[in-house]
Coordinates of C-alpha atoms and ligand atoms in Angstrom, one line a residue:
M1 CA -18.9 -208.0 -61.7
T2 CA -21.0 -209.5 -64.4
L3 CA -22.4 -207.6 -67.4
L4 CA -25.9 -208.1 -66.1
E5 CA -25.1 -206.7 -62.8
E6 CA -23.4 -203.6 -64.2
N7 CA -26.3 -202.6 -66.4
Q8 CA -28.6 -202.2 -63.4
P9 CA -29.8 -198.7 -62.7
T10 CA -28.3 -196.8 -59.9
D11 CA -30.0 -196.7 -56.4
L12 CA -31.5 -193.4 -57.0
E13 CA -32.9 -194.4 -60.4
K14 CA -34.3 -197.6 -58.7
I15 CA -36.1 -195.5 -56.0
T16 CA -37.3 -192.5 -58.2
G17 CA -37.5 -194.1 -61.7
L18 CA -35.7 -190.8 -62.8
S19 CA -32.7 -190.2 -65.0
R20 CA -29.9 -188.0 -63.9
R21 CA -31.2 -185.2 -65.8
G22 CA -33.8 -184.7 -63.1
F23 CA -36.3 -182.9 -65.5
I24 CA -39.1 -183.0 -62.8
S25 CA -40.0 -180.9 -59.8
A26 CA -37.8 -181.0 -56.9
G27 CA -40.8 -181.6 -54.6
A28 CA -41.4 -185.0 -56.2
L29 CA -37.8 -185.9 -55.5
C30 CA -37.6 -184.9 -51.8
G31 CA -39.6 -187.8 -50.5
A32 CA -37.3 -190.3 -52.2
A33 CA -34.2 -188.4 -51.2
M34 CA -35.0 -188.7 -47.5
F35 CA -34.2 -192.4 -47.8
L36 CA -30.7 -192.0 -49.2
G37 CA -27.3 -191.4 -47.9
G38 CA -25.3 -188.1 -48.3
N39 CA -23.4 -189.2 -51.4
L40 CA -26.4 -189.7 -53.7
L41 CA -28.1 -186.7 -52.2
S42 CA -25.3 -184.4 -53.3
R43 CA -25.5 -185.3 -56.8
S44 CA -28.8 -186.2 -58.2
V45 CA -31.3 -184.6 -56.0
L46 CA -29.7 -181.4 -56.3
A47 CA -30.1 -181.9 -60.1
A48 CA -33.7 -181.5 -59.8
S49 CA -33.7 -178.6 -57.3
V50 CA -32.3 -176.1 -59.8
S51 CA -34.6 -175.4 -62.8
A52 CA -33.5 -174.2 -66.0
G53 CA -33.2 -170.5 -66.5
S54 CA -32.6 -169.9 -62.7
S55 CA -29.1 -171.3 -62.2
K56 CA -27.5 -170.3 -58.9
M57 CA -24.1 -171.5 -60.4
L58 CA -23.9 -169.1 -63.1
G59 CA -23.3 -165.4 -62.0
F60 CA -23.5 -163.6 -65.2
N61 CA -26.0 -163.1 -68.0
S62 CA -25.7 -164.6 -71.3
I63 CA -24.1 -162.1 -73.7
A64 CA -25.2 -161.5 -77.2
A65 CA -23.6 -163.3 -80.3
A66 CA -20.9 -161.0 -82.2
T67 CA -19.0 -160.8 -85.4
S68 CA -16.5 -158.1 -84.3
D69 CA -12.6 -158.8 -84.2
T70 CA -12.5 -158.4 -80.4
I71 CA -13.2 -160.4 -77.3
S72 CA -16.7 -159.8 -76.0
L73 CA -17.4 -160.5 -72.2
P74 CA -20.2 -160.0 -69.8
P75 CA -20.1 -156.6 -67.9
G76 CA -17.6 -156.6 -65.0
Y77 CA -15.1 -158.8 -66.9
K78 CA -11.8 -157.9 -68.8
S79 CA -9.3 -159.6 -70.9
S80 CA -5.6 -159.2 -71.7
V81 CA -2.9 -161.0 -73.6
L82 CA -0.7 -163.5 -71.9
I83 CA 1.4 -164.5 -74.8
S84 CA 1.1 -164.6 -78.6
W85 CA 2.6 -166.6 -81.3
G86 CA 6.3 -165.6 -82.1
Q87 CA 7.0 -164.1 -78.7
P88 CA 10.6 -164.8 -77.7
L89 CA 10.8 -167.0 -74.7
Q90 CA 14.2 -165.6 -73.6
E91 CA 15.2 -162.0 -73.0
D92 CA 17.7 -161.9 -75.8
G93 CA 15.7 -164.1 -78.2
P94 CA 14.8 -163.1 -81.7
A95 CA 11.7 -160.8 -81.8
F96 CA 8.6 -161.9 -83.7
D97 CA 9.1 -160.9 -87.3
P98 CA 5.7 -160.0 -88.9
S99 CA 7.1 -160.0 -92.4
G100 CA 7.3 -163.8 -92.4
N101 CA 11.1 -163.6 -92.9
G102 CA 11.8 -165.0 -89.4
T103 CA 14.0 -168.3 -89.6
A104 CA 13.1 -171.8 -88.3
Q105 CA 15.8 -171.4 -85.5
A106 CA 14.2 -168.2 -84.4
Q107 CA 10.8 -170.0 -84.2
E108 CA 12.3 -172.9 -82.2
V109 CA 12.9 -170.3 -79.3
Q110 CA 9.7 -168.5 -79.7
F111 CA 6.2 -169.3 -78.5
G112 CA 4.7 -171.7 -80.9
D113 CA 1.8 -171.0 -83.3
N114 CA -1.9 -171.8 -83.1
N115 CA -2.0 -172.5 -79.3
D116 CA -4.5 -175.1 -78.2
G117 CA -4.9 -177.2 -75.1
M118 CA -3.0 -176.2 -72.0
S119 CA -2.5 -176.8 -68.2
L120 CA -1.2 -174.9 -65.4
F121 CA 1.1 -176.4 -62.9
A122 CA 1.4 -174.2 -59.6
F123 CA 4.8 -174.3 -57.9
P124 CA 4.2 -176.2 -54.6
G125 CA 3.4 -173.8 -51.8
E126 CA 3.3 -170.7 -54.0
H127 CA 0.2 -168.9 -54.9
D128 CA 1.5 -166.5 -57.5
R129 CA 3.9 -168.6 -59.5
A130 CA 3.2 -171.3 -62.0
L131 CA 4.3 -173.0 -65.1
M132 CA 2.0 -173.5 -68.1
A133 CA 2.4 -176.1 -70.8
I134 CA 0.6 -175.0 -73.8
N135 CA 0.1 -177.0 -77.1
N136 CA 0.7 -175.4 -80.5
E137 CA -1.3 -177.3 -83.0
Y138 CA -0.3 -176.1 -86.4
T139 CA 0.6 -173.1 -88.4
N140 CA -1.1 -171.0 -91.1
Y141 CA 1.1 -170.7 -94.0
R142 CA -0.9 -167.4 -95.1
Y143 CA 0.9 -165.7 -92.2
L144 CA 4.1 -167.9 -91.7
Y145 CA 5.8 -167.4 -95.0
P146 CA 6.4 -164.2 -97.0
H147 CA 5.1 -166.0 -100.0
G148 CA 1.9 -167.1 -98.1
G149 CA 1.6 -170.5 -99.7
M150 CA 2.6 -174.1 -99.1
P151 CA 6.2 -174.9 -98.1
Q152 CA 8.7 -174.4 -101.1
S153 CA 11.8 -175.7 -99.4
A154 CA 13.3 -177.8 -96.8
A155 CA 13.8 -174.6 -94.8
D156 CA 10.1 -173.8 -95.0
V157 CA 9.2 -177.3 -93.7
H158 CA 11.7 -176.9 -91.0
K159 CA 10.1 -173.6 -89.9
A160 CA 6.6 -175.2 -89.9
L161 CA 8.0 -178.0 -87.6
A162 CA 9.3 -175.3 -85.4
C163 CA 5.9 -173.7 -84.9
E164 CA 4.2 -176.9 -83.6
G165 CA 4.5 -179.1 -80.5
V166 CA 4.4 -177.5 -77.0
S167 CA 5.6 -174.3 -75.3
V168 CA 6.3 -174.5 -71.6
I169 CA 6.3 -171.0 -69.9
E170 CA 6.6 -169.7 -66.5
V171 CA 3.9 -167.2 -65.3
Q172 CA 3.7 -165.0 -62.3
R173 CA 1.0 -162.9 -60.7
K174 CA 2.1 -159.3 -60.3
N175 CA -0.1 -156.6 -59.1
G176 CA -3.0 -159.0 -59.2
Q177 CA -2.5 -160.0 -62.9
W178 CA -0.9 -163.1 -64.3
Q179 CA 1.9 -162.4 -66.8
F180 CA 4.5 -164.3 -68.9
V181 CA 8.0 -164.4 -67.4
Q182 CA 10.3 -164.0 -70.2
G183 CA 13.8 -165.4 -69.5
S184 CA 12.6 -168.0 -66.9
N185 CA 14.9 -171.1 -67.0
Y186 CA 11.8 -173.2 -67.2
N187 CA 10.7 -171.7 -70.5
R188 CA 11.1 -174.2 -73.2
R189 CA 10.0 -175.4 -76.6
I190 CA 9.2 -179.0 -77.5
H191 CA 8.7 -178.9 -81.5
G192 CA 8.5 -180.9 -84.5
N193 CA 12.2 -181.7 -84.6
S194 CA 12.6 -182.4 -80.9
P195 CA 14.1 -185.8 -79.9
L196 CA 11.5 -187.8 -78.0
R197 CA 11.7 -191.4 -76.4
V198 CA 9.0 -194.1 -77.2
S199 CA 7.8 -196.4 -74.3
G200 CA 5.2 -198.9 -73.7
P201 CA 4.3 -202.1 -75.5
A202 CA 5.0 -200.9 -79.1
A203 CA 8.4 -199.2 -78.3
G204 CA 11.1 -201.0 -80.5
H205 CA 8.3 -202.8 -82.8
D206 CA 9.3 -203.4 -86.3
L207 CA 6.5 -201.1 -87.4
L208 CA 8.2 -198.3 -85.6
K209 CA 11.6 -198.8 -87.0
T210 CA 13.1 -196.4 -89.6
S211 CA 16.5 -196.2 -91.4
A212 CA 17.1 -193.1 -89.0
D213 CA 16.0 -195.0 -86.0
P214 CA 16.6 -198.7 -86.4
Q215 CA 15.7 -199.4 -82.6
G216 CA 12.3 -197.9 -83.1
N217 CA 12.4 -196.0 -79.8
T218 CA 13.6 -192.4 -80.6
V219 CA 11.4 -190.1 -82.6
L220 CA 11.9 -186.7 -83.9
G221 CA 9.2 -184.5 -82.8
T222 CA 5.6 -184.1 -81.9
F223 CA 3.2 -182.1 -84.0
Q224 CA -0.4 -181.4 -84.5
N225 CA -0.7 -181.1 -80.8
C226 CA -4.3 -180.8 -80.2
A227 CA -5.7 -180.7 -76.6
N228 CA -4.1 -182.0 -73.4
G229 CA -4.3 -183.8 -70.1
K230 CA -2.7 -183.2 -66.7
T231 CA -1.8 -186.0 -64.5
P232 CA -2.3 -186.2 -60.7
W233 CA 1.5 -186.7 -60.5
G234 CA 2.3 -183.4 -62.0
T235 CA 3.1 -184.2 -65.5
Y236 CA 1.5 -182.8 -68.9
L237 CA 0.0 -184.8 -71.6
T238 CA -0.1 -183.5 -75.1
C239 CA -2.2 -185.3 -77.9
E240 CA -1.1 -185.6 -81.4
E241 CA -4.3 -185.2 -83.5
N242 CA -4.1 -184.7 -87.4
F243 CA -0.8 -186.3 -88.0
T244 CA -1.8 -188.2 -91.1
D245 CA -2.2 -184.8 -92.9
C246 CA 1.6 -184.2 -92.4
F247 CA 2.6 -187.3 -94.8
G248 CA 2.2 -187.8 -98.4
S249 CA 4.0 -189.8 -101.2
N250 CA 6.1 -188.7 -104.1
N251 CA 5.4 -191.9 -105.7
P252 CA 2.1 -191.2 -107.6
E253 CA 1.6 -194.9 -108.2
Q254 CA 1.9 -195.8 -104.5
K255 CA -0.8 -198.2 -103.2
F256 CA -1.7 -197.9 -99.5
G257 CA -2.5 -200.7 -97.2
A258 CA -5.7 -201.2 -95.3
A259 CA -4.3 -199.7 -92.0
Q260 CA -2.7 -196.6 -93.7
K261 CA -6.0 -196.0 -95.5
R262 CA -8.0 -196.3 -92.2
Y263 CA -5.7 -193.6 -90.9
G264 CA -6.7 -191.3 -93.7
V265 CA -3.4 -191.4 -95.7
V266 CA -3.6 -189.9 -99.2
A267 CA -0.6 -189.5 -101.7
T268 CA -1.1 -185.8 -102.0
S269 CA -0.9 -184.0 -98.8
K270 CA -3.2 -181.1 -100.0
E271 CA -2.9 -178.7 -97.1
I272 CA 0.5 -179.5 -95.3
N273 CA 2.8 -180.7 -98.0
W274 CA 6.0 -181.5 -96.2
H275 CA 6.8 -184.7 -98.0
Q276 CA 7.9 -182.8 -101.1
H277 CA 10.8 -181.2 -99.3
D278 CA 11.6 -183.5 -96.4
P279 CA 11.8 -187.3 -97.1
R280 CA 10.9 -188.0 -93.5
F281 CA 7.4 -187.4 -94.4
D282 CA 7.5 -189.1 -97.8
L283 CA 5.7 -192.4 -97.3
A284 CA 7.3 -193.9 -100.5
K285 CA 10.8 -193.7 -98.6
N286 CA 9.8 -193.7 -94.9
P287 CA 6.4 -195.7 -94.6
N288 CA 7.1 -196.3 -90.8
E289 CA 7.7 -192.8 -90.0
L290 CA 3.8 -192.5 -89.9
N291 CA 3.5 -195.0 -87.2
R292 CA 5.6 -193.0 -84.9
H293 CA 3.0 -190.3 -84.6
G294 CA -0.6 -190.2 -83.3
W295 CA 0.3 -191.0 -79.7
I296 CA 0.0 -189.2 -76.4
V297 CA 3.2 -187.7 -75.1
E298 CA 4.1 -187.2 -71.4
I299 CA 6.1 -184.0 -70.4
D300 CA 7.7 -183.1 -67.0
P301 CA 7.2 -179.4 -67.2
F302 CA 9.4 -178.9 -64.1
D303 CA 12.5 -180.4 -65.7
P304 CA 13.5 -178.5 -68.8
Q305 CA 16.2 -181.2 -69.5
S306 CA 13.7 -184.0 -69.5
T307 CA 12.9 -186.0 -72.7
P308 CA 9.2 -186.2 -73.4
V309 CA 7.8 -189.8 -73.7
K310 CA 5.5 -191.1 -76.2
R311 CA 3.2 -193.4 -74.3
T312 CA 2.1 -196.2 -76.7
A313 CA -0.1 -198.1 -74.3
L314 CA -2.7 -195.4 -74.8
G315 CA -3.2 -196.4 -78.4
R316 CA -2.5 -194.5 -81.7
F317 CA -5.2 -192.5 -83.3
K318 CA -6.1 -188.9 -83.9
H319 CA -6.0 -188.0 -80.2
E320 CA -7.9 -185.0 -79.1
N321 CA -7.4 -184.8 -75.3
A322 CA -6.7 -186.9 -72.3
A323 CA -9.1 -186.8 -69.3
L324 CA -7.5 -188.2 -66.0
A325 CA -9.5 -189.9 -63.5
E326 CA -9.0 -192.6 -60.8
T327 CA -10.6 -195.9 -60.1
G328 CA -12.0 -196.7 -56.6
D329 CA -9.0 -198.7 -55.9
G330 CA -6.6 -196.1 -56.9
R331 CA -5.5 -196.8 -60.5
A332 CA -5.2 -194.1 -63.2
V333 CA -7.8 -193.9 -65.9
V334 CA -7.4 -191.9 -69.1
Y335 CA -10.5 -191.2 -71.2
M336 CA -9.7 -190.2 -74.8
G337 CA -11.6 -189.4 -78.1
D338 CA -10.4 -190.1 -81.6
D339 CA -11.5 -186.9 -83.5
E340 CA -12.6 -188.3 -86.9
R341 CA -16.0 -188.8 -88.4
G342 CA -17.1 -192.3 -87.2
E343 CA -14.3 -192.9 -85.0
F344 CA -14.3 -194.0 -81.3
I345 CA -14.2 -193.3 -77.5
Y346 CA -11.5 -194.9 -75.6
K347 CA -10.4 -195.4 -72.0
F348 CA -7.2 -196.6 -70.4
I349 CA -6.8 -198.1 -67.0
S350 CA -3.4 -198.5 -65.6
R351 CA -2.2 -201.8 -64.1
D352 CA -0.6 -200.1 -61.0
K353 CA -2.0 -197.6 -58.4
I354 CA -1.1 -194.0 -58.4
N355 CA 1.3 -193.2 -55.8
H356 CA 0.2 -189.9 -54.4
Q357 CA 3.0 -189.6 -51.8
D358 CA 5.9 -189.8 -54.4
P359 CA 5.0 -188.3 -57.8
Q360 CA 8.2 -189.6 -59.3
A361 CA 7.1 -193.1 -58.7
N362 CA 4.4 -192.8 -61.3
R363 CA 6.7 -192.1 -64.2
E364 CA 6.0 -195.4 -65.9
L365 CA 2.3 -195.7 -64.9
L366 CA 1.0 -195.0 -68.4
D367 CA 3.1 -197.8 -69.8
H368 CA 1.2 -200.8 -68.4
G369 CA -2.5 -201.1 -68.4
T370 CA -5.4 -202.0 -70.5
L371 CA -7.1 -200.1 -73.4
Y372 CA -10.9 -200.3 -73.8
V373 CA -13.2 -198.8 -76.5
A374 CA -16.8 -197.8 -75.9
R375 CA -20.1 -199.5 -77.2
F376 CA -23.1 -197.6 -76.7
D377 CA -26.7 -199.2 -77.1
A378 CA -29.4 -197.4 -79.2
G379 CA -31.0 -196.2 -76.0
D380 CA -34.6 -194.7 -76.0
S381 CA -35.7 -192.7 -79.0
H382 CA -36.6 -189.5 -77.2
P383 CA -35.6 -186.7 -79.7
D384 CA -34.6 -184.3 -77.1
H385 CA -32.8 -186.2 -74.4
P386 CA -31.8 -189.8 -75.6
K387 CA -30.4 -192.0 -73.0
G388 CA -29.2 -195.5 -72.5
Q389 CA -26.5 -197.9 -71.5
G390 CA -23.1 -198.8 -72.7
Q391 CA -20.0 -201.0 -72.3
W392 CA -16.3 -201.0 -72.5
I393 CA -14.7 -203.5 -74.6
E394 CA -11.1 -204.7 -73.9
L395 CA -8.6 -204.3 -76.8
T396 CA -6.2 -206.9 -75.9
H397 CA -4.6 -209.5 -78.2
G398 CA -6.1 -212.9 -77.8
K399 CA -9.3 -211.5 -76.4
N400 CA -12.6 -210.4 -78.1
G401 CA -11.5 -211.8 -81.6
I402 CA -8.4 -209.7 -81.7
D403 CA -5.8 -212.0 -82.9
A404 CA -3.9 -213.3 -85.9
S405 CA -6.9 -214.2 -87.7
S406 CA -8.2 -210.6 -87.6
G407 CA -4.8 -209.2 -88.7
F408 CA -2.9 -208.6 -85.4
A409 CA 0.3 -210.4 -84.7
D410 CA 0.9 -209.0 -81.2
Q411 CA -0.4 -206.2 -78.7
A412 CA 2.1 -203.7 -80.1
E413 CA 0.0 -203.9 -83.6
V414 CA -3.3 -203.7 -81.7
L415 CA -2.0 -200.4 -80.1
I416 CA -0.5 -199.1 -83.4
H417 CA -3.7 -199.9 -85.3
A418 CA -6.1 -199.2 -82.4
R419 CA -8.9 -198.1 -85.0
L420 CA -8.8 -201.4 -86.6
A421 CA -8.9 -203.3 -83.3
A422 CA -11.7 -201.3 -82.0
S423 CA -13.7 -202.1 -85.3
V424 CA -13.1 -205.8 -84.8
V425 CA -15.2 -205.5 -81.5
N426 CA -17.8 -203.4 -83.1
A427 CA -17.4 -200.2 -81.1
T428 CA -19.7 -197.3 -81.7
R429 CA -18.8 -195.0 -84.6
M430 CA -19.2 -191.5 -83.1
D431 CA -19.8 -187.9 -84.2
R432 CA -16.2 -186.9 -84.1
P433 CA -15.3 -187.1 -80.4
E434 CA -13.5 -184.1 -79.2
W435 CA -12.7 -183.2 -75.5
I436 CA -13.6 -185.4 -72.6
V437 CA -13.8 -184.1 -69.0
V438 CA -14.7 -185.5 -65.8
N439 CA -17.0 -183.5 -63.4
P440 CA -15.1 -183.1 -60.1
K441 CA -18.3 -183.0 -58.2
D442 CA -20.0 -186.3 -59.3
G443 CA -17.6 -188.1 -61.6
Q444 CA -19.7 -188.0 -64.6
V445 CA -17.8 -187.9 -67.9
Y446 CA -18.6 -185.4 -70.6
C447 CA -17.5 -185.6 -74.3
T448 CA -18.2 -183.2 -77.1
L449 CA -19.4 -184.9 -80.4
T450 CA -18.6 -181.8 -82.6
N451 CA -20.4 -182.6 -85.7
N452 CA -20.5 -185.2 -88.4
A453 CA -21.9 -184.4 -91.9
K454 CA -21.5 -188.1 -92.8
R455 CA -23.9 -189.3 -90.0
G456 CA -26.6 -191.5 -91.7
E457 CA -24.3 -192.7 -94.4
E458 CA -23.6 -196.4 -94.6
G459 CA -21.9 -197.8 -91.5
Q460 CA -22.8 -194.7 -89.3
P461 CA -26.5 -195.2 -88.6
V462 CA -28.5 -192.5 -87.0
G463 CA -29.3 -193.3 -83.3
G464 CA -28.1 -193.6 -79.7
P465 CA -25.7 -190.8 -78.7
N466 CA -25.4 -189.8 -82.4
P467 CA -29.0 -189.1 -83.0
R468 CA -29.1 -186.7 -85.9
G469 CA -28.3 -187.3 -89.6
K470 CA -26.0 -184.8 -91.5
N471 CA -25.1 -183.5 -88.1
V472 CA -23.8 -180.1 -88.5
Y473 CA -24.3 -178.7 -85.1
G474 CA -23.0 -181.4 -82.5
Q475 CA -23.9 -182.4 -79.2
I476 CA -22.6 -183.2 -75.6
L477 CA -22.7 -186.7 -74.5
R478 CA -22.2 -187.7 -70.8
W479 CA -22.1 -190.9 -68.9
Q480 CA -21.8 -192.2 -65.5
E481 CA -19.8 -195.4 -64.7
N482 CA -21.6 -198.1 -62.8
R483 CA -21.0 -198.0 -59.0
D484 CA -19.5 -194.4 -59.8
D485 CA -16.3 -196.2 -60.3
H486 CA -14.1 -195.3 -63.4
A487 CA -12.9 -199.1 -63.3
A488 CA -16.5 -200.2 -64.4
M489 CA -17.1 -201.9 -67.6
N490 CA -20.7 -200.6 -68.0
F491 CA -22.2 -197.0 -67.8
S492 CA -25.3 -195.0 -68.3
W493 CA -25.3 -192.4 -70.8
D494 CA -27.5 -189.3 -71.8
L495 CA -27.0 -186.2 -74.1
F496 CA -26.3 -183.1 -71.9
M497 CA -27.2 -180.9 -74.9
V498 CA -27.9 -181.1 -78.7
A499 CA -26.8 -178.1 -80.4
G500 CA -29.1 -176.5 -83.0
N501 CA -30.4 -173.2 -84.4
P502 CA -33.9 -172.3 -83.0
A503 CA -33.8 -169.1 -85.1
V504 CA -33.7 -171.1 -88.3
H505 CA -35.2 -174.6 -87.4
A506 CA -38.2 -175.0 -85.3
G507 CA -38.2 -177.7 -82.5
T508 CA -35.9 -180.6 -82.1
P509 CA -33.8 -182.0 -83.6
K510 CA -32.3 -179.1 -85.6
G511 CA -33.4 -176.3 -83.2
G512 CA -31.5 -178.2 -80.6
S513 CA -32.4 -179.6 -77.1
S514 CA -34.6 -177.7 -74.8
N515 CA -31.5 -176.1 -73.3
I516 CA -30.7 -174.4 -76.5
T517 CA -32.3 -170.9 -77.1
A518 CA -32.0 -168.1 -79.6
Q519 CA -29.9 -166.4 -76.8
N520 CA -27.2 -169.1 -76.3
M521 CA -27.1 -171.0 -79.5
F522 CA -23.8 -172.2 -81.0
N523 CA -22.4 -175.0 -83.1
S524 CA -19.6 -177.5 -83.0
P525 CA -18.8 -177.8 -79.2
D526 CA -15.2 -178.7 -79.0
G527 CA -13.0 -177.8 -75.9
L528 CA -14.6 -178.5 -72.4
S529 CA -13.5 -177.9 -68.9
F530 CA -14.8 -178.0 -65.3
D531 CA -13.9 -175.4 -62.9
D532 CA -13.4 -176.3 -59.2
A533 CA -17.1 -175.3 -58.5
G534 CA -18.4 -177.8 -61.0
R535 CA -19.3 -175.2 -63.8
L536 CA -18.9 -176.8 -67.2
W537 CA -17.0 -174.4 -69.8
I538 CA -17.8 -175.0 -73.5
L539 CA -15.4 -173.9 -76.3
T540 CA -16.4 -173.9 -79.9
D541 CA -14.7 -174.6 -83.2
G542 CA -17.5 -174.1 -85.6
D543 CA -18.9 -172.4 -88.6
A544 CA -18.7 -168.8 -88.0
S545 CA -20.3 -167.7 -91.3
N546 CA -23.2 -166.3 -89.3
S547 CA -25.5 -167.3 -92.3
G548 CA -27.7 -170.3 -93.3
D549 CA -27.9 -172.9 -90.8
F550 CA -25.5 -170.8 -88.6
A551 CA -27.4 -167.5 -88.9
E552 CA -27.2 -165.2 -85.7
M553 CA -24.6 -167.5 -84.0
G554 CA -21.7 -165.2 -84.7
N555 CA -18.0 -165.8 -84.0
N556 CA -16.6 -168.8 -82.2
Q557 CA -17.3 -168.5 -78.5
M558 CA -17.0 -169.8 -75.0
L559 CA -20.1 -170.7 -73.0
C560 CA -20.7 -171.8 -69.4
A561 CA -23.2 -174.4 -68.3
D562 CA -24.7 -175.6 -65.0
P563 CA -24.6 -179.4 -65.2
L564 CA -27.3 -179.7 -62.6
S565 CA -29.9 -177.6 -64.3
G566 CA -28.7 -177.9 -67.8
E567 CA -28.8 -174.2 -68.3
I568 CA -26.1 -172.7 -70.8
R569 CA -25.0 -169.2 -71.0
R570 CA -22.8 -167.5 -73.5
F571 CA -19.8 -166.1 -71.7
M572 CA -17.4 -164.9 -74.3
V573 CA -17.1 -164.2 -78.1
G574 CA -13.8 -164.5 -80.0
P575 CA -12.4 -162.4 -82.7
V576 CA -13.1 -162.8 -86.5
G577 CA -12.1 -166.2 -87.9
C578 CA -10.9 -167.7 -84.7
E579 CA -11.6 -170.9 -82.9
V580 CA -11.7 -170.7 -79.0
T581 CA -9.6 -173.5 -77.8
G582 CA -7.6 -174.3 -74.7
I583 CA -8.6 -173.4 -71.1
S584 CA -7.1 -173.4 -67.7
F585 CA -7.8 -171.7 -64.4
S586 CA -5.5 -170.2 -61.7
P587 CA -5.6 -172.1 -58.5
D588 CA -7.8 -169.5 -56.8
Q589 CA -10.2 -169.7 -59.8
K590 CA -10.0 -165.8 -60.1
T591 CA -8.2 -166.1 -63.5
L592 CA -9.5 -167.9 -66.6
F593 CA -6.8 -168.6 -69.4
V594 CA -8.3 -169.2 -72.7
G595 CA -6.9 -169.7 -76.2
I596 CA -7.7 -167.8 -79.2
Q597 CA -6.4 -169.9 -82.1
H598 CA -6.0 -168.8 -85.8
P599 CA -7.7 -165.4 -85.6
G600 CA -8.2 -164.2 -89.2
E601 CA -7.9 -167.8 -90.5
N602 CA -9.4 -166.5 -93.9
G603 CA -8.2 -162.8 -93.4
G604 CA -10.3 -160.0 -91.9
S605 CA -8.5 -159.9 -88.5
T606 CA -5.7 -158.1 -87.0
F607 CA -6.3 -159.5 -83.5
P608 CA -5.0 -158.8 -80.8
E609 CA -2.6 -156.0 -81.7
H610 CA -5.0 -154.2 -84.3
L611 CA -1.8 -152.7 -86.0
P612 CA -2.6 -151.2 -89.4
N613 CA -2.1 -154.0 -91.9
G614 CA -0.9 -156.0 -89.1
K615 CA -1.0 -159.8 -88.9
P616 CA -3.3 -161.7 -86.6
R617 CA -1.6 -163.7 -83.9
S618 CA -2.8 -166.7 -82.0
S619 CA -2.8 -165.8 -78.3
V620 CA -3.6 -167.0 -74.8
M621 CA -5.9 -164.6 -73.1
V622 CA -6.2 -163.7 -69.4
I623 CA -9.8 -163.2 -68.2
T624 CA -10.5 -161.7 -64.9
R625 CA -13.3 -159.9 -63.1
E626 CA -12.9 -156.2 -62.3
D627 CA -13.8 -156.8 -58.7
G628 CA -11.4 -159.7 -58.4
G629 CA -13.9 -162.4 -57.9
I630 CA -14.2 -165.8 -59.1
V631 CA -14.7 -166.2 -62.7
G632 CA -18.2 -167.3 -63.7
A633 CA -19.6 -167.1 -60.1
Ligands
FEO1 FE1 -7.6 -180.2 -82.8 FE2 -10.3 -182.2 -82.9 O1 -9.4 -180.6 -82.7
CA2 CA1 -10.4 -179.5 -80.9
CA3 CA1 -12.7 -179.0 -83.6

């Protein structure tokens, strides 16, 4: 397939001259639709038949913004806690100690802190029993330690490392309600000191060798685990995001190289500060330890004895999540965002096909394949609904100018320094790519671009999918791969929504796109998920000050969108100071699991227990309908 061929419009666009947004009357399309086969009809013609404000997909009304220290839901819905930070995984395990005096050893057998992305794995053939793998992204020193400040000892660092990583838990439905099964043999913690294996092209490379691991293939720990992915072969992917913040240097004179700088290293780790008490994180002593983090890690939740594996073929950057898809010829695709201002969107395509008959046969699938990075064109200049074309550019040593002359000795270095390789090929610098998801109904790929106050500065021009300077609100980008094949090297993109505040700013761009109203407005879209029916769930991690540019938006929240009409309704508002992140559904779609992370980040919350002078605790919530129906329908 040549580049020219791939840039052609889809069949439907050729006939109708329409984009996929379908912002015209249904009647105009019907004539054209009559000529088309069933596949095309099922996607784009339906898009035009549902007008904004009348979605048949969304079975609830938008709720009001709120600033209370509770979960707010539409009438007929209820919530309860599945599990909270510090809950012991075993029946005889140490109880959560709200004083902060609990030990690192206790935390290593308790549910981790600040739950984030999560996936549910049903036991084959069972409707009421599943495992959940849940990320624990970081910890809040304010609540972790009795002193409430930065770590003051090696024991403090050890405890912080024990809070992060992943928790695997069993859940069962009893009396219609999904519950955590304390004491299950599947319950497991993988934390910042757990031994992990490194695989793929960068395993054993000199840049991954340390004095503790001269082979460069065994790493202690995974931490800063943001969001997630679930493979078709039943494994969990956990994504290491803000790993550079965990490193610093005790040598005030230390000079950092270009790659270290590009990955955001500074000598004084202002917020995490592990390096002062644990030499592993001191770049003056262990510069290569930094290169051993920032990967995607694959975990088998059904084998508690298994060693998690860092898959280096997927590249190293601040990984947000991993969205799995399949090419037309059966290979695995992983879409990934690098959550940093001006960083990139990537996709990996496996060399080999997925074996759907034998899940175990896919255990090395993510070690062999090709990494690509996205370049978007400027598109049209429509202020509300920009759209255009884009292409994927291969990040392989010896191609596209990526070689010794541009600073890469081999493919391992391309992967370890993926950001630098992507810059060589002039990939598009994005407004902080967060979650990416694939619509199960039509294969379109959606990505939250959460915000970027530096858009418009040098090297980050305004335009294309990043249409707004000093972007404080964010937008949701989507694209359709050519031929509807995830193997394609070209795609068409548009913006599904541009967030804004119509109560403060009139019109676009700061009032947001036409599907943003004073009733559903929000800022900083972050988490995303499609349910089985194709509803798009949007989770926010934004400014909850409820003032200025963010007036009347309230606390962070979860919304639900109809991808066909573009309509968005507010479904849930979280408690004070929280981020809403992490989402999963029961197989029957009657339970929605959603994460409340860092309630009371700056005080002011005792969620969820509301004990007098109690501590707020990050928690996974169970959302159901009182009538037992499908959530959102
Ligand atoms: Fe952990 Fe980019 O969010
Ligand atoms: Ca996030
Ligand atoms: Ca975020």
